[in-house]
Coordinates of C-alpha atoms in Angstrom, one line a residue:
M254 CA 23.0 -41.8 -49.9
G255 CA 22.3 -40.4 -46.5
K256 CA 21.8 -42.3 -43.3
R257 CA 18.0 -42.0 -43.3
Q258 CA 17.7 -43.4 -46.8
R259 CA 20.1 -46.2 -46.0
K260 CA 18.1 -47.2 -42.9
S261 CA 14.8 -47.2 -44.8
E262 CA 16.4 -49.3 -47.5
K263 CA 17.4 -51.8 -44.9
E264 CA 13.9 -51.8 -43.3
W265 CA 12.4 -52.4 -46.7
Q266 CA 14.8 -55.3 -47.2
L267 CA 13.9 -56.9 -43.9
A268 CA 10.2 -56.5 -44.3
N269 CA 9.4 -57.2 -48.0
F270 CA 11.6 -60.0 -49.5
P271 CA 9.3 -60.9 -52.4
E272 CA 9.3 -64.4 -53.8
E273 CA 11.7 -64.5 -56.7
Q274 CA 13.3 -67.2 -58.8
T275 CA 16.8 -67.1 -57.4
L276 CA 19.2 -69.9 -56.9
T277 CA 19.8 -71.3 -53.4
F278 CA 23.4 -71.5 -52.3
L279 CA 25.5 -74.1 -50.4
S280 CA 27.5 -72.8 -47.5
H281 CA 31.2 -73.2 -47.5
R282 CA 31.1 -76.1 -45.1
Y283 CA 28.6 -78.1 -47.2
L284 CA 30.5 -77.5 -50.4
A285 CA 33.8 -78.5 -48.9
L286 CA 32.2 -81.8 -47.7
A287 CA 30.5 -82.5 -51.0
A288 CA 33.6 -81.6 -53.0
S289 CA 35.8 -83.8 -50.9
L290 CA 33.4 -86.7 -51.3
V291 CA 33.3 -86.2 -55.1
L292 CA 37.2 -86.3 -55.1
V293 CA 37.2 -89.5 -53.1
L294 CA 34.6 -91.1 -55.4
S295 CA 36.7 -90.0 -58.5
A296 CA 39.8 -91.6 -57.0
F297 CA 37.9 -94.7 -56.2
A298 CA 36.6 -94.9 -59.8
S299 CA 40.1 -94.5 -61.1
L300 CA 41.3 -97.4 -58.9
L301 CA 38.6 -99.6 -60.3
Q302 CA 39.6 -98.6 -63.8
I303 CA 36.1 -97.6 -64.7
T304 CA 35.7 -97.2 -68.4
N305 CA 33.1 -95.2 -70.4
S306 CA 31.0 -98.3 -71.0
P307 CA 27.2 -97.8 -70.5
S308 CA 27.2 -100.3 -67.6
N309 CA 29.9 -98.4 -65.8
M310 CA 28.2 -95.1 -66.5
A311 CA 25.1 -96.4 -64.8
V312 CA 27.2 -97.3 -61.7
L313 CA 28.5 -93.8 -61.4
G314 CA 25.1 -92.4 -62.3
E315 CA 23.6 -94.0 -59.2
I316 CA 25.5 -91.5 -57.1
D317 CA 23.3 -88.4 -57.1
P318 CA 25.3 -85.4 -55.9
V319 CA 22.2 -83.3 -55.5
E320 CA 20.7 -85.9 -53.1
L321 CA 24.1 -86.2 -51.4
M322 CA 24.3 -82.4 -50.8
R323 CA 20.8 -82.3 -49.4
T324 CA 21.7 -85.1 -47.0
L325 CA 24.9 -83.3 -45.9
M326 CA 22.8 -80.1 -45.4
D327 CA 20.2 -82.0 -43.3
Q328 CA 22.9 -83.6 -41.1
E329 CA 24.7 -80.3 -40.6
S330 CA 21.6 -78.3 -39.8
T331 CA 20.6 -80.9 -37.2
A332 CA 24.1 -81.0 -35.7
R333 CA 24.7 -77.3 -35.6
R334 CA 22.3 -74.4 -36.3
P335 CA 23.8 -71.0 -37.1
E336 CA 23.1 -68.1 -35.0
T337 CA 21.8 -64.7 -36.1
D338 CA 23.3 -61.4 -34.8
S339 CA 20.9 -61.5 -32.0
G340 CA 22.1 -64.9 -30.8
A341 CA 18.9 -66.7 -31.7
S342 CA 19.2 -69.9 -33.7
T343 CA 17.6 -70.3 -37.1
S344 CA 17.1 -73.4 -39.2
L345 CA 18.6 -73.8 -42.6
D346 CA 15.5 -73.7 -44.8
P347 CA 16.4 -75.3 -48.2
T348 CA 14.1 -72.9 -50.0
D349 CA 15.7 -69.8 -48.4
G350 CA 18.8 -68.9 -50.4
R351 CA 19.3 -65.8 -48.2
K352 CA 19.9 -67.8 -45.1
R353 CA 21.9 -70.6 -46.7
H354 CA 24.2 -68.2 -48.5
S355 CA 26.9 -67.4 -46.0
Q356 CA 29.1 -64.4 -46.5
R357 CA 32.0 -66.5 -45.4
A358 CA 31.8 -68.3 -48.8
F359 CA 33.3 -65.1 -50.3
H360 CA 36.5 -63.4 -49.2
R361 CA 36.3 -59.6 -49.6
A362 CA 39.9 -58.8 -48.4
V363 CA 41.1 -55.5 -49.7
L364 CA 44.7 -55.5 -50.9
P365 CA 47.2 -53.1 -49.1
K366 CA 47.7 -49.7 -50.5
N367 CA 51.4 -50.4 -51.3
A368 CA 53.8 -48.5 -53.6
V369 CA 52.8 -50.0 -57.0
V370 CA 54.4 -48.5 -60.1
F371 CA 51.8 -47.8 -62.8
N372 CA 53.4 -47.8 -66.3
P373 CA 52.2 -44.7 -68.2
D374 CA 52.1 -46.9 -71.3
H375 CA 49.2 -48.7 -69.8
Y376 CA 47.6 -46.2 -67.4
D377 CA 46.2 -42.7 -67.9
F378 CA 47.2 -40.4 -65.1
T379 CA 44.8 -37.7 -66.1
L380 CA 41.9 -39.9 -64.8
I381 CA 42.3 -41.0 -61.2
V382 CA 39.8 -43.7 -60.0
F383 CA 39.2 -44.0 -56.3
K384 CA 36.8 -45.7 -53.9
L385 CA 35.8 -44.4 -50.4
V386 CA 36.0 -46.9 -47.6
E387 CA 32.8 -48.9 -47.0
G388 CA 30.4 -47.2 -44.6
Q389 CA 31.1 -43.7 -45.9
E390 CA 27.9 -41.6 -46.1
L391 CA 27.2 -39.6 -49.3
G392 CA 25.3 -36.4 -49.6
P393 CA 22.3 -35.6 -51.8
G394 CA 22.8 -36.7 -55.4
G395 CA 25.6 -39.1 -54.3
K396 CA 28.0 -36.3 -53.5
I397 CA 31.2 -36.9 -51.4
L398 CA 31.1 -35.4 -47.9
D399 CA 34.5 -36.4 -46.6
R400 CA 36.5 -33.2 -46.1
G401 CA 39.9 -34.8 -46.5
V402 CA 38.9 -36.2 -49.9
L403 CA 37.3 -32.9 -51.0
Q404 CA 40.3 -31.0 -50.0
A405 CA 42.6 -33.3 -51.9
I406 CA 40.5 -33.0 -55.1
G407 CA 40.1 -29.3 -54.9
D408 CA 38.5 -27.8 -57.9
R409 CA 39.1 -30.7 -60.2
E410 CA 36.1 -32.3 -62.0
I411 CA 34.8 -35.4 -60.3
R412 CA 32.0 -37.8 -61.3
P413 CA 30.7 -41.2 -60.2
Y414 CA 32.5 -44.1 -61.8
F415 CA 29.1 -45.6 -62.9
A416 CA 27.7 -42.3 -64.2
G417 CA 24.8 -42.9 -66.6
L418 CA 24.0 -46.2 -64.9
E419 CA 22.2 -44.8 -61.9
T420 CA 19.0 -46.8 -62.5
Q421 CA 20.8 -50.1 -63.0
L422 CA 23.0 -49.4 -59.9
A423 CA 19.9 -48.8 -57.8
Q424 CA 18.3 -52.0 -59.1
L425 CA 21.5 -53.9 -58.3
R426 CA 21.7 -52.5 -54.8
E427 CA 18.1 -53.6 -54.2
R428 CA 19.1 -57.2 -55.3
Q429 CA 22.1 -57.1 -53.0
W430 CA 19.9 -56.3 -50.0
R431 CA 17.6 -59.2 -51.0
A432 CA 20.5 -61.6 -51.2
V433 CA 21.7 -61.0 -47.6
G434 CA 20.0 -62.3 -44.4
P435 CA 18.5 -60.4 -41.5
G436 CA 21.1 -58.5 -39.6
E437 CA 23.5 -58.5 -42.6
R438 CA 24.3 -55.9 -45.1
P439 CA 25.9 -56.1 -48.6
D440 CA 29.7 -55.8 -48.2
V441 CA 30.3 -53.8 -51.4
D442 CA 28.7 -50.5 -52.3
L443 CA 29.5 -49.6 -55.9
S444 CA 28.2 -46.0 -55.4
L445 CA 31.4 -45.3 -53.5
W446 CA 33.5 -45.4 -56.7
F447 CA 34.5 -42.1 -58.4
V448 CA 36.7 -40.7 -61.1
A449 CA 38.6 -37.4 -60.8
Q450 CA 39.9 -35.5 -63.9
A451 CA 43.4 -34.2 -63.4
R452 CA 44.8 -31.2 -65.2
N453 CA 47.7 -33.2 -66.7
K454 CA 49.9 -36.2 -66.0
D455 CA 52.0 -34.5 -63.3
D456 CA 48.9 -33.2 -61.6
G457 CA 47.4 -36.6 -61.7
E458 CA 50.4 -38.2 -60.1
A459 CA 50.2 -35.7 -57.3
L460 CA 46.5 -36.3 -56.8
F461 CA 47.0 -40.0 -56.8
A462 CA 49.6 -39.7 -54.1
R463 CA 47.3 -37.5 -51.9
L464 CA 44.3 -39.8 -52.2
Q465 CA 46.5 -42.9 -51.6
A466 CA 47.5 -41.4 -48.3
L467 CA 44.0 -40.8 -47.0
S468 CA 42.5 -43.4 -44.5
S469 CA 39.1 -42.6 -45.9
I470 CA 40.2 -44.0 -49.4
E471 CA 39.9 -47.7 -49.7
H472 CA 41.7 -47.9 -53.1
T473 CA 42.9 -45.7 -55.9
Y474 CA 44.6 -46.0 -59.2
P475 CA 45.1 -44.2 -62.6
Q476 CA 42.6 -45.3 -65.2
P477 CA 43.8 -48.2 -67.3
L478 CA 44.2 -47.5 -71.0
P479 CA 42.1 -49.7 -73.3
T480 CA 43.4 -53.3 -73.3
Q481 CA 42.8 -55.5 -76.3
P482 CA 40.8 -58.7 -75.6
P483 CA 42.9 -61.8 -75.1
G484 CA 42.7 -63.3 -78.6
D485 CA 45.5 -64.8 -80.7
I486 CA 44.7 -64.5 -84.5
Y487 CA 46.9 -64.9 -87.6
P488 CA 46.3 -63.0 -90.7
P489 CA 27.0 -71.7 -100.2
T490 CA 29.6 -72.1 -97.2
D491 CA 31.3 -75.5 -96.6
D492 CA 30.7 -77.5 -93.4
F493 CA 33.7 -76.9 -91.2
T494 CA 32.6 -78.9 -88.1
A495 CA 35.3 -81.5 -88.9
R496 CA 37.9 -78.8 -88.1
Q497 CA 36.4 -78.2 -84.7
G498 CA 38.8 -80.6 -82.9
Y499 CA 37.8 -79.2 -79.5
R500 CA 34.4 -80.9 -79.9
A501 CA 36.1 -84.3 -80.0
P502 CA 36.0 -86.8 -77.1
A503 CA 38.5 -86.5 -74.2
P504 CA 41.5 -86.3 -74.0
T505 CA 41.5 -84.4 -77.3
G506 CA 38.5 -82.2 -76.7
I507 CA 35.7 -81.7 -74.3
D508 CA 33.4 -84.4 -75.8
A509 CA 30.6 -82.2 -77.0
A510 CA 28.9 -85.1 -78.9
A511 CA 28.5 -87.1 -75.7
I512 CA 25.8 -84.8 -74.4
Q513 CA 24.1 -83.5 -77.5
N514 CA 21.1 -85.7 -76.9
F515 CA 20.7 -85.0 -73.2
A516 CA 17.8 -82.8 -72.3
G517 CA 18.8 -79.2 -71.9
A518 CA 22.5 -79.7 -72.7
R519 CA 22.4 -77.4 -75.7
G520 CA 21.8 -74.5 -73.4
R521 CA 18.1 -73.9 -73.6
G522 CA 16.7 -71.7 -70.8
V523 CA 20.2 -70.2 -69.9
N524 CA 21.1 -66.6 -70.6
L525 CA 24.7 -65.7 -71.3
L526 CA 26.1 -62.2 -71.3
D527 CA 29.4 -61.8 -73.2
I528 CA 31.5 -58.8 -72.1
E529 CA 34.3 -57.6 -74.5
W530 CA 34.9 -54.7 -77.0
N531 CA 32.7 -55.4 -80.0
W532 CA 30.9 -58.0 -82.2
R533 CA 29.8 -58.5 -85.7
L534 CA 26.1 -58.6 -85.4
D535 CA 25.2 -59.9 -88.9
H536 CA 27.2 -63.1 -89.4
E537 CA 25.3 -65.7 -91.5
D538 CA 26.1 -68.5 -89.0
V539 CA 25.4 -66.9 -85.7
G540 CA 21.7 -66.2 -85.5
A541 CA 21.9 -65.8 -81.8
L542 CA 23.9 -62.6 -82.2
R543 CA 21.9 -59.8 -83.7
N544 CA 21.3 -56.1 -83.0
G545 CA 18.7 -57.1 -80.3
S546 CA 21.5 -58.9 -78.4
L547 CA 23.3 -55.6 -77.6
I548 CA 22.7 -54.1 -74.2
G549 CA 23.6 -50.4 -74.1
S550 CA 25.8 -48.7 -76.8
L551 CA 29.0 -49.4 -78.6
W552 CA 31.9 -47.0 -78.4
T553 CA 34.4 -48.5 -80.8
S554 CA 34.4 -50.3 -84.1
S555 CA 37.5 -52.4 -83.3
N556 CA 37.6 -56.1 -82.5
R557 CA 34.2 -57.1 -84.2
E558 CA 35.8 -60.3 -85.4
H559 CA 36.9 -61.3 -82.0
G560 CA 33.4 -61.0 -80.6
V561 CA 31.8 -63.0 -83.3
A562 CA 34.6 -65.7 -83.0
V563 CA 33.8 -66.1 -79.3
I564 CA 30.0 -66.4 -79.8
G565 CA 30.7 -68.8 -82.7
V566 CA 32.4 -71.2 -80.3
L567 CA 29.3 -71.0 -78.0
A568 CA 26.3 -70.6 -80.2
A569 CA 27.0 -70.9 -84.0
D570 CA 24.0 -72.3 -85.8
P571 CA 23.6 -76.1 -85.7
D572 CA 23.2 -76.6 -89.5
Q573 CA 25.2 -78.1 -92.4
Y574 CA 27.0 -74.9 -93.1
G575 CA 30.1 -73.3 -91.4
V576 CA 30.7 -74.3 -87.8
T577 CA 28.4 -75.5 -85.0
G578 CA 28.3 -74.0 -81.5
L579 CA 28.8 -76.1 -78.4
T580 CA 25.5 -74.8 -76.9
P581 CA 23.5 -73.4 -79.8
E582 CA 20.3 -72.9 -77.9
V583 CA 21.7 -70.5 -75.3
N584 CA 20.2 -67.0 -75.2
V585 CA 23.1 -64.5 -76.0
S586 CA 23.3 -60.9 -74.9
V587 CA 26.4 -58.7 -75.2
S588 CA 27.7 -55.5 -73.4
T589 CA 30.9 -53.6 -74.2
D590 CA 33.7 -53.0 -71.7
Y591 CA 35.2 -50.3 -73.8
R592 CA 33.7 -47.0 -72.6
P593 CA 34.8 -43.3 -73.1
Y594 CA 35.3 -42.5 -69.4
T595 CA 36.3 -45.8 -67.8
G596 CA 38.6 -47.1 -70.5
T597 CA 38.5 -50.9 -70.4
S598 CA 36.6 -52.1 -67.3
V599 CA 34.1 -54.8 -67.1
A600 CA 32.4 -53.3 -64.0
P601 CA 30.0 -50.9 -65.9
A602 CA 29.1 -53.6 -68.4
I603 CA 28.3 -56.0 -65.6
V604 CA 26.1 -53.4 -63.9
E605 CA 24.4 -52.6 -67.2
G606 CA 23.8 -56.3 -68.0
L607 CA 22.7 -57.7 -64.6
P608 CA 19.1 -56.5 -64.9
Y609 CA 18.8 -59.0 -67.7
L610 CA 20.2 -61.9 -65.8
R611 CA 18.9 -64.2 -63.0
A612 CA 20.6 -66.5 -60.7
G613 CA 22.1 -69.4 -62.7
D614 CA 22.7 -67.4 -65.8
V615 CA 26.3 -66.9 -67.1
I616 CA 28.6 -63.9 -67.6
L617 CA 31.7 -64.5 -69.9
L618 CA 34.5 -61.9 -69.4
E619 CA 36.5 -61.8 -72.6
A620 CA 39.0 -59.2 -71.2
Q621 CA 42.3 -58.8 -69.5
I622 CA 44.2 -56.1 -67.7
M623 CA 47.8 -55.0 -67.4
C624 CA 48.3 -55.6 -63.7
P625 CA 50.7 -53.0 -62.3
E626 CA 52.1 -55.3 -59.6
V627 CA 53.8 -57.6 -62.2
Q628 CA 53.4 -55.5 -65.4
R629 CA 51.8 -58.5 -67.2
L630 CA 48.3 -59.1 -68.5
T631 CA 46.2 -60.9 -65.9
P632 CA 42.5 -61.6 -65.2
V633 CA 40.6 -58.3 -65.0
E634 CA 39.9 -58.8 -61.3
C635 CA 43.4 -57.4 -60.7
L636 CA 41.4 -54.1 -60.9
L637 CA 39.5 -53.7 -57.6
V638 CA 36.4 -52.2 -59.1
D639 CA 36.1 -55.2 -61.4
F640 CA 36.8 -57.6 -58.6
Q641 CA 34.1 -56.1 -56.4
T642 CA 31.5 -56.0 -59.2
I643 CA 32.3 -59.6 -60.2
R644 CA 31.9 -60.5 -56.6
I645 CA 28.4 -58.9 -56.4
A646 CA 27.3 -60.8 -59.5
T647 CA 28.4 -64.2 -58.1
Q648 CA 26.8 -63.4 -54.7
L649 CA 23.6 -62.9 -56.6
G650 CA 24.0 -66.4 -58.1
V651 CA 25.2 -65.4 -61.5
I652 CA 28.0 -67.6 -62.8
V653 CA 31.1 -65.7 -64.0
V654 CA 33.7 -67.2 -66.3
E655 CA 36.8 -65.1 -66.5
A656 CA 39.8 -65.4 -68.9
A657 CA 43.2 -65.7 -67.2
G658 CA 44.7 -63.3 -69.7
N659 CA 47.5 -63.7 -72.3
G660 CA 50.4 -62.3 -70.2
N661 CA 52.3 -65.5 -69.3
A662 CA 51.6 -64.3 -65.7
D663 CA 52.3 -66.5 -62.6
L664 CA 49.2 -65.7 -60.6
D665 CA 50.9 -67.0 -57.5
D666 CA 53.7 -64.4 -57.8
P667 CA 54.4 -62.9 -54.3
R668 CA 54.4 -59.4 -55.9
L669 CA 50.7 -59.8 -56.4
N670 CA 50.1 -59.7 -52.6
R671 CA 47.9 -62.8 -52.6
M672 CA 45.5 -61.1 -55.1
F673 CA 44.7 -64.4 -56.7
D674 CA 44.8 -66.4 -53.5
R675 CA 41.3 -67.6 -52.7
S676 CA 42.0 -68.1 -49.1
F677 CA 42.6 -64.3 -48.9
R678 CA 40.0 -63.0 -51.4
D679 CA 37.6 -64.7 -53.8
S680 CA 35.4 -63.1 -56.4
G681 CA 33.5 -66.3 -57.0
A682 CA 34.5 -66.4 -60.7
I683 CA 35.7 -69.4 -62.7
I684 CA 39.2 -68.6 -64.0
V685 CA 40.2 -70.2 -67.3
G686 CA 43.7 -70.9 -68.7
A687 CA 44.6 -72.1 -72.2
S688 CA 46.4 -75.3 -73.5
V689 CA 48.2 -75.9 -76.8
N690 CA 45.1 -77.3 -78.6
S691 CA 44.7 -81.0 -77.8
T692 CA 48.0 -81.4 -76.0
G693 CA 48.7 -81.4 -72.3
A694 CA 50.9 -78.4 -72.5
R695 CA 50.1 -74.8 -71.4
W696 CA 49.7 -72.3 -74.3
I697 CA 52.7 -70.3 -73.2
P698 CA 51.1 -66.8 -73.0
S699 CA 48.3 -68.1 -70.8
G700 CA 48.1 -67.0 -67.2
Y701 CA 48.8 -69.9 -64.8
G702 CA 48.6 -70.7 -61.1
S703 CA 46.6 -72.3 -58.3
I704 CA 43.6 -70.1 -59.0
I705 CA 43.0 -71.6 -62.5
D706 CA 39.9 -73.8 -62.4
A707 CA 40.0 -75.2 -66.0
N708 CA 41.4 -74.8 -69.4
G709 CA 40.4 -75.0 -73.1
W710 CA 42.1 -75.0 -76.4
G711 CA 44.3 -71.9 -76.9
D712 CA 45.1 -72.2 -80.6
S713 CA 43.9 -73.8 -83.8
V714 CA 40.2 -73.1 -83.0
A715 CA 37.8 -73.1 -85.9
T716 CA 34.9 -70.7 -85.5
T717 CA 33.2 -67.7 -87.1
G718 CA 35.0 -64.5 -88.1
Y719 CA 38.3 -63.1 -89.5
G720 CA 38.3 -65.0 -92.8
D721 CA 41.5 -67.0 -93.0
L722 CA 39.5 -70.3 -93.4
F723 CA 36.8 -68.9 -95.7
L724 CA 36.0 -65.4 -97.0
P725 CA 34.1 -65.0 -100.3
I726 CA 34.8 -62.0 -102.5
H727 CA 31.9 -60.4 -104.4
C728 CA 32.6 -58.3 -107.5
W729 CA 30.5 -56.0 -109.6
P730 CA 28.0 -56.5 -111.1
F731 CA 27.2 -59.2 -108.4
N732 CA 28.4 -57.3 -105.4
P733 CA 25.7 -56.9 -102.8
L734 CA 27.8 -54.8 -100.5
P735 CA 28.3 -51.0 -100.5
P736 CA 29.5 -49.3 -102.5
Y737 CA 28.5 -52.2 -104.9
T738 CA 31.2 -51.4 -107.4
G739 CA 34.6 -53.2 -107.6
C740 CA 35.2 -56.2 -105.3
S741 CA 34.4 -56.5 -101.6
P742 CA 35.1 -59.3 -99.0
D743 CA 31.9 -60.5 -97.4
L744 CA 32.7 -60.6 -93.7
R745 CA 29.2 -61.9 -93.0
Q746 CA 30.6 -65.2 -94.3
A747 CA 34.0 -65.1 -92.7
Y748 CA 35.4 -68.2 -90.9
T749 CA 38.8 -68.8 -89.1
A750 CA 40.8 -71.9 -88.2
T751 CA 43.3 -70.0 -86.0
F752 CA 41.3 -68.4 -83.2
G753 CA 43.0 -68.9 -79.8
G754 CA 44.3 -67.6 -76.6
T755 CA 42.5 -67.5 -73.3
S756 CA 39.6 -66.0 -75.4
S757 CA 38.8 -69.3 -77.1
A758 CA 39.5 -71.3 -74.0
S759 CA 37.1 -69.2 -71.9
A760 CA 34.4 -69.5 -74.5
M761 CA 34.7 -73.3 -74.4
V762 CA 34.6 -73.4 -70.6
A763 CA 31.6 -71.0 -70.6
A764 CA 29.8 -73.4 -73.0
V765 CA 30.5 -76.3 -70.5
V766 CA 28.9 -74.2 -67.8
V767 CA 25.9 -73.4 -70.0
A768 CA 25.5 -77.1 -70.9
M769 CA 25.5 -78.1 -67.2
R770 CA 23.0 -75.4 -66.2
G771 CA 20.7 -76.1 -69.2
A772 CA 20.6 -79.8 -68.4
A773 CA 20.0 -79.1 -64.7
L774 CA 17.0 -76.8 -65.6
A775 CA 15.6 -79.4 -68.0
Q776 CA 16.1 -82.6 -65.9
L777 CA 15.8 -81.5 -62.2
S778 CA 13.2 -79.9 -60.1
P779 CA 13.7 -76.1 -59.6
A780 CA 15.0 -76.7 -56.1
D781 CA 17.6 -79.3 -57.2
A782 CA 18.6 -77.4 -60.3
A783 CA 19.3 -74.4 -58.0
L784 CA 22.0 -76.5 -56.3
V785 CA 23.9 -76.9 -59.6
N786 CA 25.3 -73.4 -59.0
G787 CA 28.6 -71.6 -59.8
T788 CA 30.3 -72.9 -56.6
L789 CA 29.5 -76.5 -57.3
I790 CA 30.4 -76.2 -61.0
R791 CA 33.7 -74.6 -60.2
S792 CA 34.5 -77.5 -57.8
L793 CA 33.5 -80.1 -60.4
L794 CA 35.7 -78.5 -63.1
R795 CA 38.7 -79.0 -60.8
S796 CA 38.0 -82.7 -60.3
H797 CA 36.4 -84.0 -63.6
G798 CA 38.4 -83.6 -66.8
T799 CA 41.6 -84.4 -68.7
P800 CA 44.8 -83.8 -66.8
M801 CA 47.5 -81.7 -68.4
N802 CA 51.2 -82.4 -68.2
P803 CA 52.8 -81.9 -64.8
G804 CA 53.5 -78.4 -63.7
Q805 CA 51.3 -76.5 -66.3
G806 CA 49.2 -74.6 -63.7
I807 CA 46.1 -74.4 -65.9
G808 CA 43.8 -77.0 -64.3
L809 CA 42.0 -79.8 -66.2
R810 CA 40.4 -79.6 -69.6
P811 CA 36.7 -80.2 -69.0
D812 CA 35.2 -83.6 -70.0
L813 CA 31.5 -83.2 -70.5
R814 CA 30.9 -86.9 -70.3
Q815 CA 32.5 -87.1 -66.8
L816 CA 30.8 -83.9 -65.6
F817 CA 27.3 -85.1 -66.7
I818 CA 27.8 -88.5 -65.1
A819 CA 28.9 -86.8 -61.9
L820 CA 25.8 -84.7 -61.8
N821 CA 23.5 -87.6 -63.0
L822 CA 22.2 -85.4 -65.8
Q823 CA 22.0 -88.2 -68.5
R824 CA 18.3 -88.1 -69.3
G825 CA 17.8 -88.2 -73.0
L826 CA 15.5 -86.2 -75.2
R827 CA 12.1 -87.8 -76.0
V828 CA 9.4 -87.2 -78.6
L829 CA 6.5 -85.1 -77.4
G830 CA 3.6 -87.4 -76.3
E831 CA 5.9 -90.3 -75.6
P832 CA 5.5 -91.8 -72.2
A833 CA 8.1 -90.5 -69.7

């Protein structure tokens, strides 16, 4: 957009901030203090050999982290008041998330444009993706004005990376302006991403090199080819909940039963957006996943079973048939990351889905990318456009759970140029690795490293889909499935006992996040529930859970009992009309 339009947008942002139900944020300083105190308290509890007895739970429950964080904020705001760009001091109003959310809590650092080798088996050199440096002005209709870029592209076809999502992109930009304080501006503008169509592979390589050399280009790469989601599957319905070992108490599972009677813990009031290739939208045991759950269009018929397996872990119906989801009351939406012109990228799906989400809702990224720096599958934020879009979502208060990928990648590898070093750059996402079911060992293909926040089961996961556990066959004349003759497997009743990878692990951790958010909404005031945000949850996942064997690099396996005690979210359900 032109300078005049950008200025009026900023003036509107400063003048109009409407009241909206957004989460407030803790600054980096408060969160570090709160997280440190939580760690100290956890160590103290261990020294006292605190057990899971009701009396000891009550002792831990007396420590209210919400009240603790408010006290820390009051002390900090009294001792030191931040200054605006003009030099005037401003108080930290607990109700004003714009002031309390410091840009310093997120690290935007752009990786150097070094000589990375892109494997043509995984990247399409006929489509060159690039981003202009922040601050570049665009002409009418979002056209590029920079002469160097236009000269490099010549007569090749060019289009915006987010073509077709102009309305959603404008709405997202408006939300970005609302999320920053006076004198600040959003640090990422997604309208600066474009795709150029090369004539052939050799032409694409030449175009890539020319764009890479321009100072007006922040980043460029050939378009990744579609990457399969990170699953690991081997080739009247019974009740299979006994096979869901991941529901068991710690250290075996995440202790789902411990919280089922806590108000809100089943996910009510929380929206979850699952982003991956495809889903089966008619499974008998996943009423949360129907045609109305789909945002946008589907572009592939592949991987439907993967999608329904993921949602089965989260939200399968809580009845006596099949399996039971960890958070069956969560509201599920889905958006595909497989698109004709962007291959596999979560960025367009996030942009398309964000209008349906508010602060405190959850995005689950069931995807991975072949990262060229190490030629291994890694979290999708290896791709800069995905990193920047994830970052925008988390800055708006949406909690993002991201699979570590099934590439056996060391995410601290020096060849990654600190890509997964949060002291250098931080998308704000929760990164999830995978363990060998209930053991303390890393599931070997799982990504690992210091950025991993938590892990879940990476194999032997019972859920909906596929059919290796249960798959009825209907035969004529009792076949209800087209073409109605012969015999047909009924995939609407398919169940598996072998789902796995960082896909199943990420679904489990996403359910833990949903449970914590749902309980916070049900048990706390809106202001206090807002403090149970993605940054706090990410910190708690790193300190409350079942330790793995030394050197695994996949964090802790979440323990819902520990997490709910830490947040003092243990209020039980009560019958309507019963005195509070």
